[in-house]
Amino acid sequence: MSENPADDAAPVARPDLAAMVVPLGRALVAAELPVLRAHDLAMWAYAVLLRLDAEPMRSQAALAQAIGADKTRLIGILDDLAQRGLIRREPDPSDRRARLLSLTAEGHRVRTAVQSAIQEREERLLARLPEADRRGFLRALQALSALSAAELGG
Amino acid sequence: MSENPADDAAPVARPDLAAMVVPLGRALVAAELPVLRAHDLAMWAYAVLLRLDAEPMRSQAALAQAIGADKTRLIGILDDLAQRGLIRREPDPSDRRARLLSLTAEGHRVRTAVQSAIQEREERLLARLPEADRRGFLRALQALSALSAAELGG
DNA sequence: TATTGTTATACTCTATAACTATA
DNA sequence: TATAGTTATAGAGTATAACAATA
């Protein structure tokens, strides 16, 4: 009758992954917001700086897809970043429909300052975990987030 | 000049936690949705079943706070669950403003069936991780999700 | 008056559709 | 005609404010 505990009234061995991961993600985002606000950056703007620092992009559509954003919502973000001199945004000479996107030196500086502040906080949080769990957590997290959404769902 | 790699152009050692956790959460939720849909349950309805199975609640406000939902959005969910006979929802005789909430036997059955299906999928995902990382991941996740949002942010 | 539940409303984020310009 | 970018619009999810019943 109780060979499989999940069939009985007893609580399951662990909460669902989503029930732990989603609230954790919300809390991590909430912890980032003050840092971003201090640099007057929206969350998506920060995502843009990170992506363009890793690699310049050939078009806004490519950038949108790379960071999982909608291309229409990116426009205001890019307007702001370009106006503040954090990114370059110029028509591709070989196809003037597309916009070549890259980070300026100032954009790189801001990106680095923000990420340092964010990861400093994160390290204080991770320091509360036992060393072995901490390493396993980070490795598993990087492995899982490298899988495509399709693989995670299958 | 390059004693601290974060000050230079080189990429940082790891992505920000939120940048890994939030998309992972989204993917996990997306993986749950087909299971929930098969049982004709909304995500919040499932959260209600889980919470009430753990412990009956003295009021809708208490339930809302316990699962991190807005009390106004819970109402339609509770209407549906009560109508389908998955929960009991009766005025507290000692304070008829409040509604006593608890799971019916059928509600418990549904909760167990859904969670089994969900965790079955999750186990297949976790099986892709090395055993040590998997254990560290789950332990760290449970530890972090037990911290309050305030602690995570501080 | 304070609290529980409810309804109505507004706001944010996101996705869809229509328009301009280049090709 | 097809594509990149832009603008305008609509939808989902969420939070806020006002209301009715009970204490």
Coordinates of C-alpha atoms (C1' of nucleotides) in Angstrom, one line a residue:
Chain A
M1 CA 0.0 0.0 0.0
S2 CA 2.8 2.4 0.9
E3 CA 5.6 1.0 -1.3
N4 CA 5.5 4.3 -3.2
P5 CA 5.1 7.2 -0.8
A6 CA 3.8 9.4 -3.5
D7 CA 0.6 7.3 -3.6
D8 CA -0.2 8.0 0.0
A9 CA -1.1 10.9 2.1
A10 CA 2.5 11.5 3.3
P11 CA 4.2 14.7 1.9
V12 CA 6.5 14.2 -1.0
A13 CA 10.2 14.1 -0.5
R14 CA 10.9 17.5 -2.0
P15 CA 8.9 20.5 -3.4
D16 CA 8.5 20.7 -7.1
L17 CA 11.5 22.3 -8.8
A18 CA 9.5 25.1 -10.3
A19 CA 8.1 25.9 -6.8
M20 CA 11.6 26.5 -5.6
V21 CA 13.3 28.0 -8.7
V22 CA 10.6 30.6 -9.6
P23 CA 10.4 32.3 -6.2
L24 CA 14.2 32.2 -6.0
G25 CA 14.5 33.9 -9.4
R26 CA 12.0 36.6 -8.3
A27 CA 14.0 37.2 -5.2
L28 CA 17.3 37.4 -7.1
V29 CA 15.7 39.9 -9.6
A30 CA 14.4 42.0 -6.7
A31 CA 18.0 42.0 -5.2
E32 CA 19.3 43.2 -8.6
L33 CA 16.9 46.0 -9.0
P34 CA 18.4 48.5 -6.5
V35 CA 21.8 48.1 -8.2
L36 CA 20.3 48.6 -11.7
R37 CA 18.3 51.6 -10.4
A38 CA 21.5 53.1 -9.0
H39 CA 22.9 53.0 -12.6
D40 CA 19.6 54.1 -14.1
L41 CA 19.3 50.9 -16.1
A42 CA 16.2 48.8 -16.8
M43 CA 16.6 45.0 -16.6
W44 CA 16.4 44.5 -20.3
A45 CA 18.9 47.3 -20.8
Y46 CA 21.3 45.4 -18.6
A47 CA 20.7 42.2 -20.6
V48 CA 21.5 44.2 -23.8
L49 CA 24.8 45.5 -22.3
L50 CA 25.8 41.9 -21.3
R51 CA 25.0 40.5 -24.7
L52 CA 26.7 43.2 -26.8
D53 CA 29.8 43.0 -24.6
A54 CA 30.0 39.3 -25.4
E55 CA 29.6 40.0 -29.1
P56 CA 28.4 42.8 -31.4
M57 CA 25.2 42.1 -33.2
R58 CA 24.2 42.5 -36.9
S59 CA 20.6 43.5 -36.3
Q60 CA 18.1 44.3 -33.6
A61 CA 16.1 41.2 -34.4
A62 CA 19.1 39.0 -33.8
L63 CA 19.8 40.8 -30.5
A64 CA 16.1 40.4 -29.4
Q65 CA 16.3 36.7 -30.1
A66 CA 19.6 36.2 -28.4
I67 CA 18.3 37.6 -25.1
G68 CA 14.8 36.2 -25.4
A69 CA 13.1 39.6 -25.7
D70 CA 10.5 40.9 -28.1
K71 CA 12.0 43.1 -30.8
T72 CA 9.3 45.7 -30.3
R73 CA 10.1 46.2 -26.7
L74 CA 13.8 46.5 -27.4
I75 CA 13.4 49.7 -29.3
G76 CA 12.9 52.1 -26.4
I77 CA 15.7 50.4 -24.6
L78 CA 18.1 50.9 -27.5
D79 CA 16.9 54.5 -28.0
D80 CA 17.9 55.2 -24.4
L81 CA 21.2 53.3 -24.4
A82 CA 22.3 55.0 -27.7
Q83 CA 21.3 58.5 -26.5
R84 CA 23.4 57.9 -23.3
G85 CA 26.4 56.8 -25.4
L86 CA 26.5 53.3 -24.0
I87 CA 25.9 51.6 -27.3
R88 CA 26.6 52.3 -31.0
R89 CA 23.7 51.7 -33.4
E90 CA 24.4 52.5 -37.0
P91 CA 22.8 51.3 -40.3
D92 CA 24.7 48.4 -41.9
P93 CA 26.4 50.0 -45.0
S94 CA 25.8 46.7 -46.9
D95 CA 22.1 46.6 -46.0
R96 CA 20.8 49.8 -44.7
R97 CA 17.6 48.2 -43.3
A98 CA 19.6 46.6 -40.5
R99 CA 21.3 48.3 -37.6
L100 CA 24.8 47.3 -36.4
L101 CA 24.9 47.2 -32.6
S102 CA 28.0 47.3 -30.4
L103 CA 29.1 48.5 -27.0
T104 CA 31.0 51.8 -26.5
A105 CA 33.9 52.0 -24.0
E106 CA 31.5 53.7 -21.6
G107 CA 28.9 51.0 -22.1
H108 CA 31.6 48.4 -21.3
R109 CA 32.6 50.3 -18.2
V110 CA 29.0 50.5 -17.0
R111 CA 28.3 46.8 -17.7
T112 CA 31.4 45.8 -15.7
A113 CA 30.6 48.0 -12.8
V114 CA 27.0 46.8 -12.6
Q115 CA 27.8 43.1 -12.9
S116 CA 30.5 43.4 -10.3
A117 CA 28.1 44.9 -7.8
I118 CA 25.5 42.3 -8.6
Q119 CA 27.8 39.3 -8.3
E120 CA 29.3 40.7 -5.1
R121 CA 25.8 40.5 -3.5
E122 CA 25.3 37.0 -5.0
E123 CA 28.6 35.8 -3.6
R124 CA 27.5 36.9 -0.1
L125 CA 24.4 34.8 -0.6
L126 CA 26.2 31.8 -1.9
A127 CA 28.6 32.0 1.0
R128 CA 25.8 30.8 3.2
L129 CA 25.9 27.4 1.5
P130 CA 28.2 24.5 2.3
E131 CA 31.1 24.6 -0.1
A132 CA 30.2 21.2 -1.7
D133 CA 26.5 22.2 -2.2
R134 CA 27.6 25.6 -3.5
R135 CA 29.8 24.1 -6.2
G136 CA 27.3 21.5 -7.2
F137 CA 24.6 24.2 -7.3
L138 CA 26.6 26.4 -9.7
R139 CA 27.6 23.6 -11.9
A140 CA 24.1 22.2 -12.1
L141 CA 22.7 25.6 -12.7
Q142 CA 25.1 26.3 -15.6
A143 CA 24.4 22.9 -17.1
L144 CA 20.6 23.3 -16.9
S145 CA 20.6 26.8 -18.2
A146 CA 22.7 25.7 -21.1
L147 CA 20.0 23.3 -22.2
S148 CA 17.4 24.6 -24.6
A149 CA 13.9 25.2 -23.4
A150 CA 12.8 22.3 -25.6
E151 CA 15.3 19.9 -23.9
L152 CA 14.1 21.1 -20.5
G153 CA 10.6 20.4 -21.4
G154 CA 11.1 17.0 -23.1
Chain B
M1 CA 46.3 45.9 -14.3
S2 CA 44.6 42.5 -14.6
E3 CA 44.9 41.3 -11.0
N4 CA 41.1 41.4 -10.9
P5 CA 39.7 40.0 -14.1
A6 CA 36.3 41.7 -13.5
D7 CA 38.0 45.0 -14.2
D8 CA 39.2 44.0 -17.7
A9 CA 37.6 43.1 -20.9
A10 CA 37.7 39.3 -20.2
P11 CA 34.3 37.7 -19.6
V12 CA 33.4 37.0 -16.0
A13 CA 33.7 33.6 -14.4
R14 CA 29.9 32.8 -14.5
P15 CA 26.7 34.4 -15.6
D16 CA 24.6 36.2 -13.0
L17 CA 22.5 33.9 -10.9
A18 CA 19.3 35.6 -11.9
A19 CA 20.2 35.2 -15.6
M20 CA 20.4 31.5 -15.1
V21 CA 17.6 31.0 -12.5
V22 CA 14.9 33.0 -14.1
P23 CA 15.0 31.3 -17.6
L24 CA 15.3 27.9 -15.9
G25 CA 12.2 28.7 -13.9
R26 CA 10.3 29.8 -17.0
A27 CA 11.3 26.5 -18.7
L28 CA 10.2 24.4 -15.7
V29 CA 6.9 26.2 -15.6
A30 CA 6.4 25.6 -19.3
A31 CA 7.1 21.9 -18.8
E32 CA 4.5 21.8 -16.0
L33 CA 1.8 23.4 -18.1
P34 CA 0.8 20.4 -20.2
V35 CA 0.4 18.3 -17.1
L36 CA -1.7 20.9 -15.4
R37 CA -3.8 21.4 -18.5
A38 CA -4.4 17.7 -18.7
H39 CA -6.0 18.0 -15.3
D40 CA -7.7 21.3 -16.2
L41 CA -5.8 23.1 -13.5
A42 CA -4.3 26.6 -13.5
M43 CA -0.9 27.2 -12.0
W44 CA -2.4 29.0 -9.0
A45 CA -5.0 26.3 -8.5
Y46 CA -2.2 23.8 -8.3
A47 CA -0.4 26.0 -5.7
V48 CA -3.7 26.1 -3.7
L49 CA -4.1 22.3 -3.7
L50 CA -0.5 21.9 -2.6
R51 CA -0.8 24.4 0.2
L52 CA -4.2 23.1 1.5
D53 CA -3.0 19.5 1.4
A54 CA -0.1 20.5 3.7
E55 CA -2.4 22.3 6.1
P56 CA -6.0 23.6 6.1
M57 CA -6.3 27.4 6.2
R58 CA -8.4 29.7 8.4
S59 CA -9.0 32.4 5.7
Q60 CA -8.5 33.2 2.1
A61 CA -6.2 36.0 3.0
A62 CA -3.9 33.6 5.0
L63 CA -3.9 31.2 2.0
A64 CA -3.0 34.1 -0.4
Q65 CA -0.1 35.2 1.8
A66 CA 1.1 31.6 2.2
I67 CA 1.5 31.0 -1.5
G68 CA 2.5 34.5 -2.4
A69 CA -0.6 35.3 -4.4
D70 CA -2.9 38.3 -4.4
K71 CA -6.1 37.7 -2.5
T72 CA -8.2 39.2 -5.2
R73 CA -6.9 36.9 -7.9
L74 CA -7.5 33.8 -5.7
I75 CA -11.2 34.3 -5.7
G76 CA -11.9 32.9 -9.2
I77 CA -9.5 30.0 -8.5
L78 CA -11.3 29.1 -5.3
D79 CA -14.7 29.4 -7.0
D80 CA -13.6 26.9 -9.6
L81 CA -12.0 24.5 -7.2
A82 CA -15.0 24.5 -4.8
Q83 CA -17.4 24.0 -7.7
R84 CA -15.5 21.0 -8.9
G85 CA -15.5 19.5 -5.4
L86 CA -11.7 19.7 -4.9
I87 CA -11.8 22.0 -1.9
R88 CA -14.2 22.8 1.0
R89 CA -14.9 26.5 1.6
E90 CA -17.3 27.2 4.4
P91 CA -17.8 30.2 6.7
D92 CA -16.0 30.0 10.0
P93 CA -18.9 29.5 12.6
S94 CA -16.9 31.5 15.1
D95 CA -16.3 34.4 12.7
R96 CA -18.5 34.3 9.7
R97 CA -16.5 36.8 7.7
A98 CA -13.7 34.2 7.2
R99 CA -13.8 31.1 5.1
L100 CA -12.4 27.9 6.3
L101 CA -10.5 26.2 3.5
S102 CA -9.5 22.5 3.2
L103 CA -9.0 19.8 0.6
T104 CA -11.5 17.2 -0.2
A105 CA -10.5 13.5 -0.7
E106 CA -10.9 14.1 -4.5
G107 CA -8.7 17.3 -4.2
H108 CA -6.0 15.3 -2.5
R109 CA -6.2 12.6 -5.2
V110 CA -5.8 15.2 -7.9
R111 CA -3.0 16.9 -6.2
T112 CA -1.1 13.7 -5.8
A113 CA -1.6 12.6 -9.3
V114 CA -0.5 15.9 -10.7
Q115 CA 2.6 16.2 -8.5
S116 CA 3.6 12.7 -9.3
A117 CA 3.5 13.4 -13.0
I118 CA 5.4 16.7 -12.6
Q119 CA 8.1 15.2 -10.5
E120 CA 8.5 12.3 -12.8
R121 CA 9.4 14.7 -15.6
E122 CA 11.7 16.6 -13.3
E123 CA 13.5 13.5 -12.3
R124 CA 14.2 12.7 -15.9
L125 CA 15.8 16.2 -16.2
L126 CA 17.8 15.8 -13.0
A127 CA 19.1 12.5 -14.2
R128 CA 21.2 14.3 -16.8
L129 CA 23.3 15.8 -14.0
P130 CA 26.3 14.1 -12.3
E131 CA 25.1 12.6 -9.1
A132 CA 27.2 14.9 -6.9
D133 CA 26.0 18.1 -8.7
R134 CA 22.5 16.8 -8.5
R135 CA 22.5 16.4 -4.8
G136 CA 24.3 19.7 -4.2
F137 CA 21.8 21.4 -6.5
L138 CA 18.8 20.1 -4.7
R139 CA 20.2 20.8 -1.2
A140 CA 21.3 24.3 -2.2
L141 CA 17.9 25.0 -3.8
Q142 CA 16.0 23.9 -0.8
A143 CA 18.2 26.0 1.5
L144 CA 17.9 29.1 -0.7
S145 CA 14.2 28.8 -1.2
A146 CA 13.8 28.5 2.6
L147 CA 15.3 31.9 3.1
S148 CA 12.9 34.8 3.1
A149 CA 12.9 37.2 0.3
A150 CA 14.4 39.8 2.7
E151 CA 17.3 37.5 3.5
L152 CA 18.0 36.8 -0.1
G153 CA 18.1 40.5 -0.9
G154 CA 20.2 41.5 2.1
Chain C
dT1 C1' -14.0 51.2 13.6
dA2 C1' -11.6 47.4 11.8
dT3 C1' -11.4 43.1 9.0
dT4 C1' -12.9 39.4 5.4
dG5 C1' -14.3 38.7 1.1
dT6 C1' -15.7 40.7 -3.2
dT7 C1' -16.0 43.6 -7.3
dA8 C1' -14.3 47.2 -10.3
dT9 C1' -10.4 49.6 -12.0
dA10 C1' -5.7 50.7 -13.4
dC11 C1' -1.2 49.5 -14.3
dT12 C1' 2.8 46.7 -16.2
dC13 C1' 4.6 43.5 -19.1
dT14 C1' 4.1 41.2 -23.2
dA15 C1' 2.5 39.8 -27.8
dT16 C1' 0.1 40.9 -32.3
dA17 C1' -0.9 43.7 -36.3
dA18 C1' -0.2 47.5 -39.3
dC19 C1' 3.1 50.9 -41.3
dT20 C1' 7.7 52.8 -43.3
dA21 C1' 12.1 52.1 -45.5
dT22 C1' 15.1 49.6 -47.8
dA23 C1' 16.1 45.5 -50.7
Chain D
dT1 C1' 7.7 40.5 -52.6
dA2 C1' 10.2 40.1 -48.7
dT3 C1' 12.8 41.9 -44.6
dA4 C1' 14.4 45.3 -40.6
dG5 C1' 12.8 48.5 -37.9
dT6 C1' 9.1 51.2 -36.0
dT7 C1' 4.5 52.5 -34.2
dA8 C1' 0.0 51.5 -32.5
dT9 C1' -3.0 48.3 -30.4
dA10 C1' -4.7 44.5 -27.7
dG11 C1' -4.1 40.9 -24.4
dA12 C1' -2.6 38.5 -19.9
dG13 C1' -1.2 38.9 -15.4
dT14 C1' -0.8 41.8 -11.5
dA15 C1' -1.7 45.3 -8.1
dT16 C1' -4.7 49.1 -6.2
dA17 C1' -9.0 51.1 -4.7
dA18 C1' -13.7 51.1 -3.5
dC19 C1' -17.7 48.3 -1.6
dA20 C1' -20.7 44.9 1.2
dA21 C1' -21.0 41.9 5.2
dT22 C1' -19.6 40.9 9.7
dA23 C1' -17.3 41.8 14.0

